[in-house]
PDB file of C-alpha atoms in Angstrom:
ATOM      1  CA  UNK A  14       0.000   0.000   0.000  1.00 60.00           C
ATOM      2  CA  UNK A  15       1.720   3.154  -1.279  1.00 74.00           C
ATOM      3  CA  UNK A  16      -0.193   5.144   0.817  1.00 74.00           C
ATOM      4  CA  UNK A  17       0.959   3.587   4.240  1.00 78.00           C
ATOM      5  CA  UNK A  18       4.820   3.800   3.086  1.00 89.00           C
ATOM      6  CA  UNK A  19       4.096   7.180   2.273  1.00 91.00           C
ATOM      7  CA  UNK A  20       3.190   7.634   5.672  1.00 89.00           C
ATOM      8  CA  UNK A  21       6.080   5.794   6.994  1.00 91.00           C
ATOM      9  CA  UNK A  22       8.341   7.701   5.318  1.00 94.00           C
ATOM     10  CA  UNK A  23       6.768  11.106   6.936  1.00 95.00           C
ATOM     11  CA  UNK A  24       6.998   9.546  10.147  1.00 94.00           C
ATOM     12  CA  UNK A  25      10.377   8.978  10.341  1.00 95.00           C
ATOM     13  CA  UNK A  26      11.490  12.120   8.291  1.00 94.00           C
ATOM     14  CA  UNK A  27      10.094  14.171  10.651  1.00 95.00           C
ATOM     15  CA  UNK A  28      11.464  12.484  14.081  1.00 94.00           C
ATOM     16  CA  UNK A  29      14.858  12.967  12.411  1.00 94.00           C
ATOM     17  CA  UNK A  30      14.142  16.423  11.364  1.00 94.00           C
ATOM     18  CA  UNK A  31      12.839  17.367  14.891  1.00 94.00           C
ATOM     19  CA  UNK A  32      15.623  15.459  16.840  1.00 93.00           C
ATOM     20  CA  UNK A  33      18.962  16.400  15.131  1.00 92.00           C
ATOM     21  CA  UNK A  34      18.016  20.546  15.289  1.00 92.00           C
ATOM     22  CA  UNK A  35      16.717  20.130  18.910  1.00 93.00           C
ATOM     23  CA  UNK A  36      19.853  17.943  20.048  1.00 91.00           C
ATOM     24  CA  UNK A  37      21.824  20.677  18.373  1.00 90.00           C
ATOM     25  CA  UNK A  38      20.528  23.283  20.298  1.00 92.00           C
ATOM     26  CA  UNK A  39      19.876  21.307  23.707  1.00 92.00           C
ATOM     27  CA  UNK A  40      23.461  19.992  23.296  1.00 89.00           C
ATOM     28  CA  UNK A  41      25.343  24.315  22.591  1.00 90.00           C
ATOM     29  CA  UNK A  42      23.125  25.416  25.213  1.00 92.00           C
ATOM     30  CA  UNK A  43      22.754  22.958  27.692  1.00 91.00           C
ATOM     31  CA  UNK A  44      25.006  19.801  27.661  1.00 90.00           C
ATOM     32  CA  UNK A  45      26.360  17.702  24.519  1.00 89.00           C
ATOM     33  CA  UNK A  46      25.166  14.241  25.863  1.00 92.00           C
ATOM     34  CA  UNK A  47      22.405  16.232  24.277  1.00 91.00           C
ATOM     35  CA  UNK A  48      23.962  16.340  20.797  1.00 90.00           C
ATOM     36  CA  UNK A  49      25.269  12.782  21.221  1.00 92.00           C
ATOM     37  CA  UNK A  50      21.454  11.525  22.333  1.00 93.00           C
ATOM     38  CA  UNK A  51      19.213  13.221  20.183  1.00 94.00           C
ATOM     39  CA  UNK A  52      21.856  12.465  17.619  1.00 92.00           C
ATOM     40  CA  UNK A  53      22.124   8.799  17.845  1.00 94.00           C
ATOM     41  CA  UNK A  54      18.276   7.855  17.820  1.00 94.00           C
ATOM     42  CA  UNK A  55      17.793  10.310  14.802  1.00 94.00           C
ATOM     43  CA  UNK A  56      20.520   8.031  12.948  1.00 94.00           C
ATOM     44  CA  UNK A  57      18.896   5.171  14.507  1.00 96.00           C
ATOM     45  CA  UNK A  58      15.283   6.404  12.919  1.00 95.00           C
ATOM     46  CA  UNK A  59      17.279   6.613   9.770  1.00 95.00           C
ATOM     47  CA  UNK A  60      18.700   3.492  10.019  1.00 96.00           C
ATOM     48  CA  UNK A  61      15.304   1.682  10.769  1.00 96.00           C
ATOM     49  CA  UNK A  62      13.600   3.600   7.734  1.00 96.00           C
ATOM     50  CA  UNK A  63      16.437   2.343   5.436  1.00 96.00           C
ATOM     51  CA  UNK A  64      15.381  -1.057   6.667  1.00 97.00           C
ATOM     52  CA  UNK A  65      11.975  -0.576   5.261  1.00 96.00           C
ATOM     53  CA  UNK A  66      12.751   0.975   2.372  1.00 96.00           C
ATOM     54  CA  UNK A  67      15.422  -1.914   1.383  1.00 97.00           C
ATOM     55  CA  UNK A  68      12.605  -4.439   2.144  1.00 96.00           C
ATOM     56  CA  UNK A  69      10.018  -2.415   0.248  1.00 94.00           C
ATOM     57  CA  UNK A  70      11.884  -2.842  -2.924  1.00 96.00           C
ATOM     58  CA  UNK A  71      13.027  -5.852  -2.815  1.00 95.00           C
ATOM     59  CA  UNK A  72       8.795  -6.880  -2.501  1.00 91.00           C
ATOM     60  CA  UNK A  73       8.531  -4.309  -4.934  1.00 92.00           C
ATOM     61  CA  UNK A  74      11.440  -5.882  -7.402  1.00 94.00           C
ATOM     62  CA  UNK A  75       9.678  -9.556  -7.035  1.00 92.00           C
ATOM     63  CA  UNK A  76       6.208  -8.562  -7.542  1.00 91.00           C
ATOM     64  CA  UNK A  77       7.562  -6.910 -10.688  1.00 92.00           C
ATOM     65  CA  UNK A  78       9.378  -9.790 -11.661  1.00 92.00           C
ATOM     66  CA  UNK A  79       6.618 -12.038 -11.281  1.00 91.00           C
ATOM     67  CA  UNK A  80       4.121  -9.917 -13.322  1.00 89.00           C
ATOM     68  CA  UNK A  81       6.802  -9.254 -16.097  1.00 91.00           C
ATOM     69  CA  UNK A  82       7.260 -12.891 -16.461  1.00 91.00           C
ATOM     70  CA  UNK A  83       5.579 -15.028 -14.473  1.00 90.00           C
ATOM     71  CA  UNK A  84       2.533 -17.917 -15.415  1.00 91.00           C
ATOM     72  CA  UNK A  85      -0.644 -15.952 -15.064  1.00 92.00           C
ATOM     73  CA  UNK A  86      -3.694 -18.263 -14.230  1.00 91.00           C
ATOM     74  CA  UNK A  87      -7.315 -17.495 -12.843  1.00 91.00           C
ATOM     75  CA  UNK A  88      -7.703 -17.538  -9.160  1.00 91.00           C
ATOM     76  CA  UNK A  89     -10.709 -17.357  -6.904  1.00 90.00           C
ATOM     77  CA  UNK A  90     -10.918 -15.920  -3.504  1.00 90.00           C
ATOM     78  CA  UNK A  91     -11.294 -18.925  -0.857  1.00 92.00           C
ATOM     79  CA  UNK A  92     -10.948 -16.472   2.247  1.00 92.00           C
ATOM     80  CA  UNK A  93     -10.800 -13.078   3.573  1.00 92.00           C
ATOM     81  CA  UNK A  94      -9.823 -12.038   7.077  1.00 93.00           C
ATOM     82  CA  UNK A  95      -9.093  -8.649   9.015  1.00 93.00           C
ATOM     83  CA  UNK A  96      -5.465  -7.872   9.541  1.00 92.00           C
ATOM     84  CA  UNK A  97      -4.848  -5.328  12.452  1.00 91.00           C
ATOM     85  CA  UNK A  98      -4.165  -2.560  10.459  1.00 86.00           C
ATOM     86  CA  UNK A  99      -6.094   0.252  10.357  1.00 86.00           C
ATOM     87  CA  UNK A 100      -5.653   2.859   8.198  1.00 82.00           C
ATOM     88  CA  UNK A 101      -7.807   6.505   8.330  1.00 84.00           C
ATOM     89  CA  UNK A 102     -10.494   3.802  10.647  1.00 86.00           C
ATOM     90  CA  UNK A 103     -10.795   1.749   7.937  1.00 87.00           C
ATOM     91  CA  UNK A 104      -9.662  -1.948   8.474  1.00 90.00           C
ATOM     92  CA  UNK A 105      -7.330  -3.225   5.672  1.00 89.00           C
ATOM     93  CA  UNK A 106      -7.992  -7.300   4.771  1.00 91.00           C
ATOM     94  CA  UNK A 107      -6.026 -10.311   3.923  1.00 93.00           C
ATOM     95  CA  UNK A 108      -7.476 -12.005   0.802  1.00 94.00           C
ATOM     96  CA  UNK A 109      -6.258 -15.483  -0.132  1.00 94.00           C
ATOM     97  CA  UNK A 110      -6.685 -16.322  -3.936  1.00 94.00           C
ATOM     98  CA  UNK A 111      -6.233 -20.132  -4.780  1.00 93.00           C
ATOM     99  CA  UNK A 112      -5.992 -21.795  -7.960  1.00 92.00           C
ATOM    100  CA  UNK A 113      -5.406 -25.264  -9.662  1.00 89.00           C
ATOM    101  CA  UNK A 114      -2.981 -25.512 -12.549  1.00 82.00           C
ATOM    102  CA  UNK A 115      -1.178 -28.739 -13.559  1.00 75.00           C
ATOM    103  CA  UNK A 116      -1.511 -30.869  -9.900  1.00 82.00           C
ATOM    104  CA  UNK A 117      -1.111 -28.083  -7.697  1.00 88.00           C
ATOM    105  CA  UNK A 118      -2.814 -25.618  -5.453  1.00 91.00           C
ATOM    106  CA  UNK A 119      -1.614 -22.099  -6.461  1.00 92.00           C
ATOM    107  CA  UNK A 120      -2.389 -19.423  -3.577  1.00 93.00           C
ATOM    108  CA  UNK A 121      -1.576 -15.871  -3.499  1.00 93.00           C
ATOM    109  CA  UNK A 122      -2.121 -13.194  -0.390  1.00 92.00           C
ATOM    110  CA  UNK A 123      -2.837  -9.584  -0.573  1.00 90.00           C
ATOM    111  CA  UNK A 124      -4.083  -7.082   1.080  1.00 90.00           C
ATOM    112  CA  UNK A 125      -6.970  -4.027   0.069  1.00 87.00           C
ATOM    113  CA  UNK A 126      -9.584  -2.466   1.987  1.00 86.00           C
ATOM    114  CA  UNK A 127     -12.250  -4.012  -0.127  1.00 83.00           C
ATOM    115  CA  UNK A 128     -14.498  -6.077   1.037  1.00 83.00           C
ATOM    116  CA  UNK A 129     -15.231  -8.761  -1.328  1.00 82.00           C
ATOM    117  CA  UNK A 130     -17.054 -11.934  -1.625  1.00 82.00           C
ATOM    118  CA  UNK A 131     -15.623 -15.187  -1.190  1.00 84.00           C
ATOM    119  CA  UNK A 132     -15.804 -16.365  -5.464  1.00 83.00           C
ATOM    120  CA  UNK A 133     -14.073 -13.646  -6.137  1.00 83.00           C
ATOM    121  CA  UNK A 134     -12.145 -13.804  -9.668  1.00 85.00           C
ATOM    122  CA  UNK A 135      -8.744 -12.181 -10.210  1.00 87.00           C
ATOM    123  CA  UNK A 136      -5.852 -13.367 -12.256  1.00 89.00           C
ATOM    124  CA  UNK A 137      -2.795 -14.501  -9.911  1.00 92.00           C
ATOM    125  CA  UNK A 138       0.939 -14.471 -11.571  1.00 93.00           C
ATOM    126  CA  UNK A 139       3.497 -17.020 -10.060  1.00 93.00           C
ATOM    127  CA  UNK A 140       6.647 -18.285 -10.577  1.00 91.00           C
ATOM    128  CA  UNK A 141       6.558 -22.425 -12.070  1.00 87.00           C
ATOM    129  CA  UNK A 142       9.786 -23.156 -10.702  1.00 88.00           C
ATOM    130  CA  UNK A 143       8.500 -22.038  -6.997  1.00 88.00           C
ATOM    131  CA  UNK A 144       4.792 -21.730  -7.242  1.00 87.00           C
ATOM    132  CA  UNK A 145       4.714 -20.474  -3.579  1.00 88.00           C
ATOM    133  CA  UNK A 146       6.003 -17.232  -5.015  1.00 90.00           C
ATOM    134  CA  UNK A 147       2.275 -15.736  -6.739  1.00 91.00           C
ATOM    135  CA  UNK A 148       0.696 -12.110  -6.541  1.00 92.00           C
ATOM    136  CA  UNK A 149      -2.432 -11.069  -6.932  1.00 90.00           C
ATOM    137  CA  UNK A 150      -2.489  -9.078 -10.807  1.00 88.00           C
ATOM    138  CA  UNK A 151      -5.261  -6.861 -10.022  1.00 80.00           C
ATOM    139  CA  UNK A 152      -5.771  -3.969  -8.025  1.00 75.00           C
ATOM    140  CA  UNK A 153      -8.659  -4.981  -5.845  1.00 74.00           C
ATOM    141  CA  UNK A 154      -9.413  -1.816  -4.595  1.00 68.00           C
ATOM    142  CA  UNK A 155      -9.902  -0.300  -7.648  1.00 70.00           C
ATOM    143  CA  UNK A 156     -12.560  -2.973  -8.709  1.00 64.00           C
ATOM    144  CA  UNK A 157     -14.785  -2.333  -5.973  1.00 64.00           C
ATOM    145  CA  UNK A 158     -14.413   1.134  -6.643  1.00 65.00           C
ATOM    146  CA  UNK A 159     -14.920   1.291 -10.268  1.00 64.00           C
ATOM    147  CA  UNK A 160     -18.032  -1.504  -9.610  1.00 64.00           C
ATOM    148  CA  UNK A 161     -16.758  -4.041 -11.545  1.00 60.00           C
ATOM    149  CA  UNK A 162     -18.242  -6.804  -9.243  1.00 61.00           C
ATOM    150  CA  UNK A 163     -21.207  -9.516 -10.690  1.00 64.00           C
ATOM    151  CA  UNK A 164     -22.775  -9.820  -7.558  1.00 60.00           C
ATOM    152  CA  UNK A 165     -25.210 -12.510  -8.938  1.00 65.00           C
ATOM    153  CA  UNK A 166     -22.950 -14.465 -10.805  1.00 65.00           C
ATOM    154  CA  UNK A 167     -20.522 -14.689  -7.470  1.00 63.00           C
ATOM    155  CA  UNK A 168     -23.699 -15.180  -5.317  1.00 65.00           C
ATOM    156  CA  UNK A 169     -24.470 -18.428  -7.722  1.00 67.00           C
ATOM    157  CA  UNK A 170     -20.591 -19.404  -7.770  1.00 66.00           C
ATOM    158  CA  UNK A 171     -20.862 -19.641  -3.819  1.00 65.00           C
ATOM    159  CA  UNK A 172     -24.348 -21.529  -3.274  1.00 66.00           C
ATOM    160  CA  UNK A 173     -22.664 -23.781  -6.213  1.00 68.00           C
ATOM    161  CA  UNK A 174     -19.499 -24.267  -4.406  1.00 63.00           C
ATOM    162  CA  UNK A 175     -21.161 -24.933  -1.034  1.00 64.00           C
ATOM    163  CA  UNK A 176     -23.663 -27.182  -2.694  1.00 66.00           C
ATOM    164  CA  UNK A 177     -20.553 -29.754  -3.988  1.00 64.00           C
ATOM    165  CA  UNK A 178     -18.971 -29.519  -1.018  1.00 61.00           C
ATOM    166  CA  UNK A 179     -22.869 -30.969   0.755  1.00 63.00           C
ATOM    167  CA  UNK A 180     -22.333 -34.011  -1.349  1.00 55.00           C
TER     168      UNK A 180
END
């Protein structure tokens, strides 16, 4: 979510951009442990928000990868829960897609703040040498926004699915 690593990003900027003038002054006026203190957590702030930002593009750098050049199959959505993030009081979910191709269960995790029905379809790309590596191709936000949703036909794709798994 682009919008949460934005805010990330702020987060941090601004603790170092608060701590390294205020040590500065705190440490000429008052004492240097100052300096030294307000110093050494702004480069450890820095040094934490590197660490995101290095595993942010590596995640980033796959997911690319993978939709570059990765086997893209059809997917359904077997389960949605809530994660503990909330972002602007809005609760951002965990969908699971799953698929079948050649043998194998296919699954792919991702998380939106749409609130779909299990039946879901989406397209998932993975990689055939380690099928455990898949993303989720669309942007599921966007399809709830733009409508894009056949509530019947997903309605009759559950009842179906619940009905083989009765007998």
């Amino acid at each position: 979510m682009p919008a949460a690593r934005r805010i990330v990003r702020i987060v941090f900027l601004v603790q170092v951009a608060c701590a390294l003038p205020l040590g500065l002054v705190l440490g000429i006026l008052l004492d240097p442990a100052f300096l030294y203190g307000f110093g050494g957590a702004a480069l450890v702030e820095l040094a934490v928000l590197l660490g995101f930002m290095l595993v942010w593009q590596r995640t980033d750098a796959r997911r690319d990868a993978l939709l570059a050049t990765g086997r893209r199959t059809p997917a359904l959505l077997v389960s949605t829960r809530p994660t503990r993030t909330h972002i602007n009081e809005r609760v951002v979910l965990a969908h699971t897609f799953e698929s079948r191709e050649a043998g194998r269960v296919i699954r792919a995790e991702t998380k939106a703040f749409a609130h779909l029905p299990l039946g879901t379809e989406a397209t998932i790309a993975y990689d055939r040498a380690a099928p455990e590596n898949a993303v989720v191709v669309e942007d599921l936000d966007r399809i709830e926004a733009d409508g894009r949703l056949d509530w019947a036909a997903l309605k009759q794709r559950e009842n179906d699915r619940r009905f083989r798994n009765r007998s």
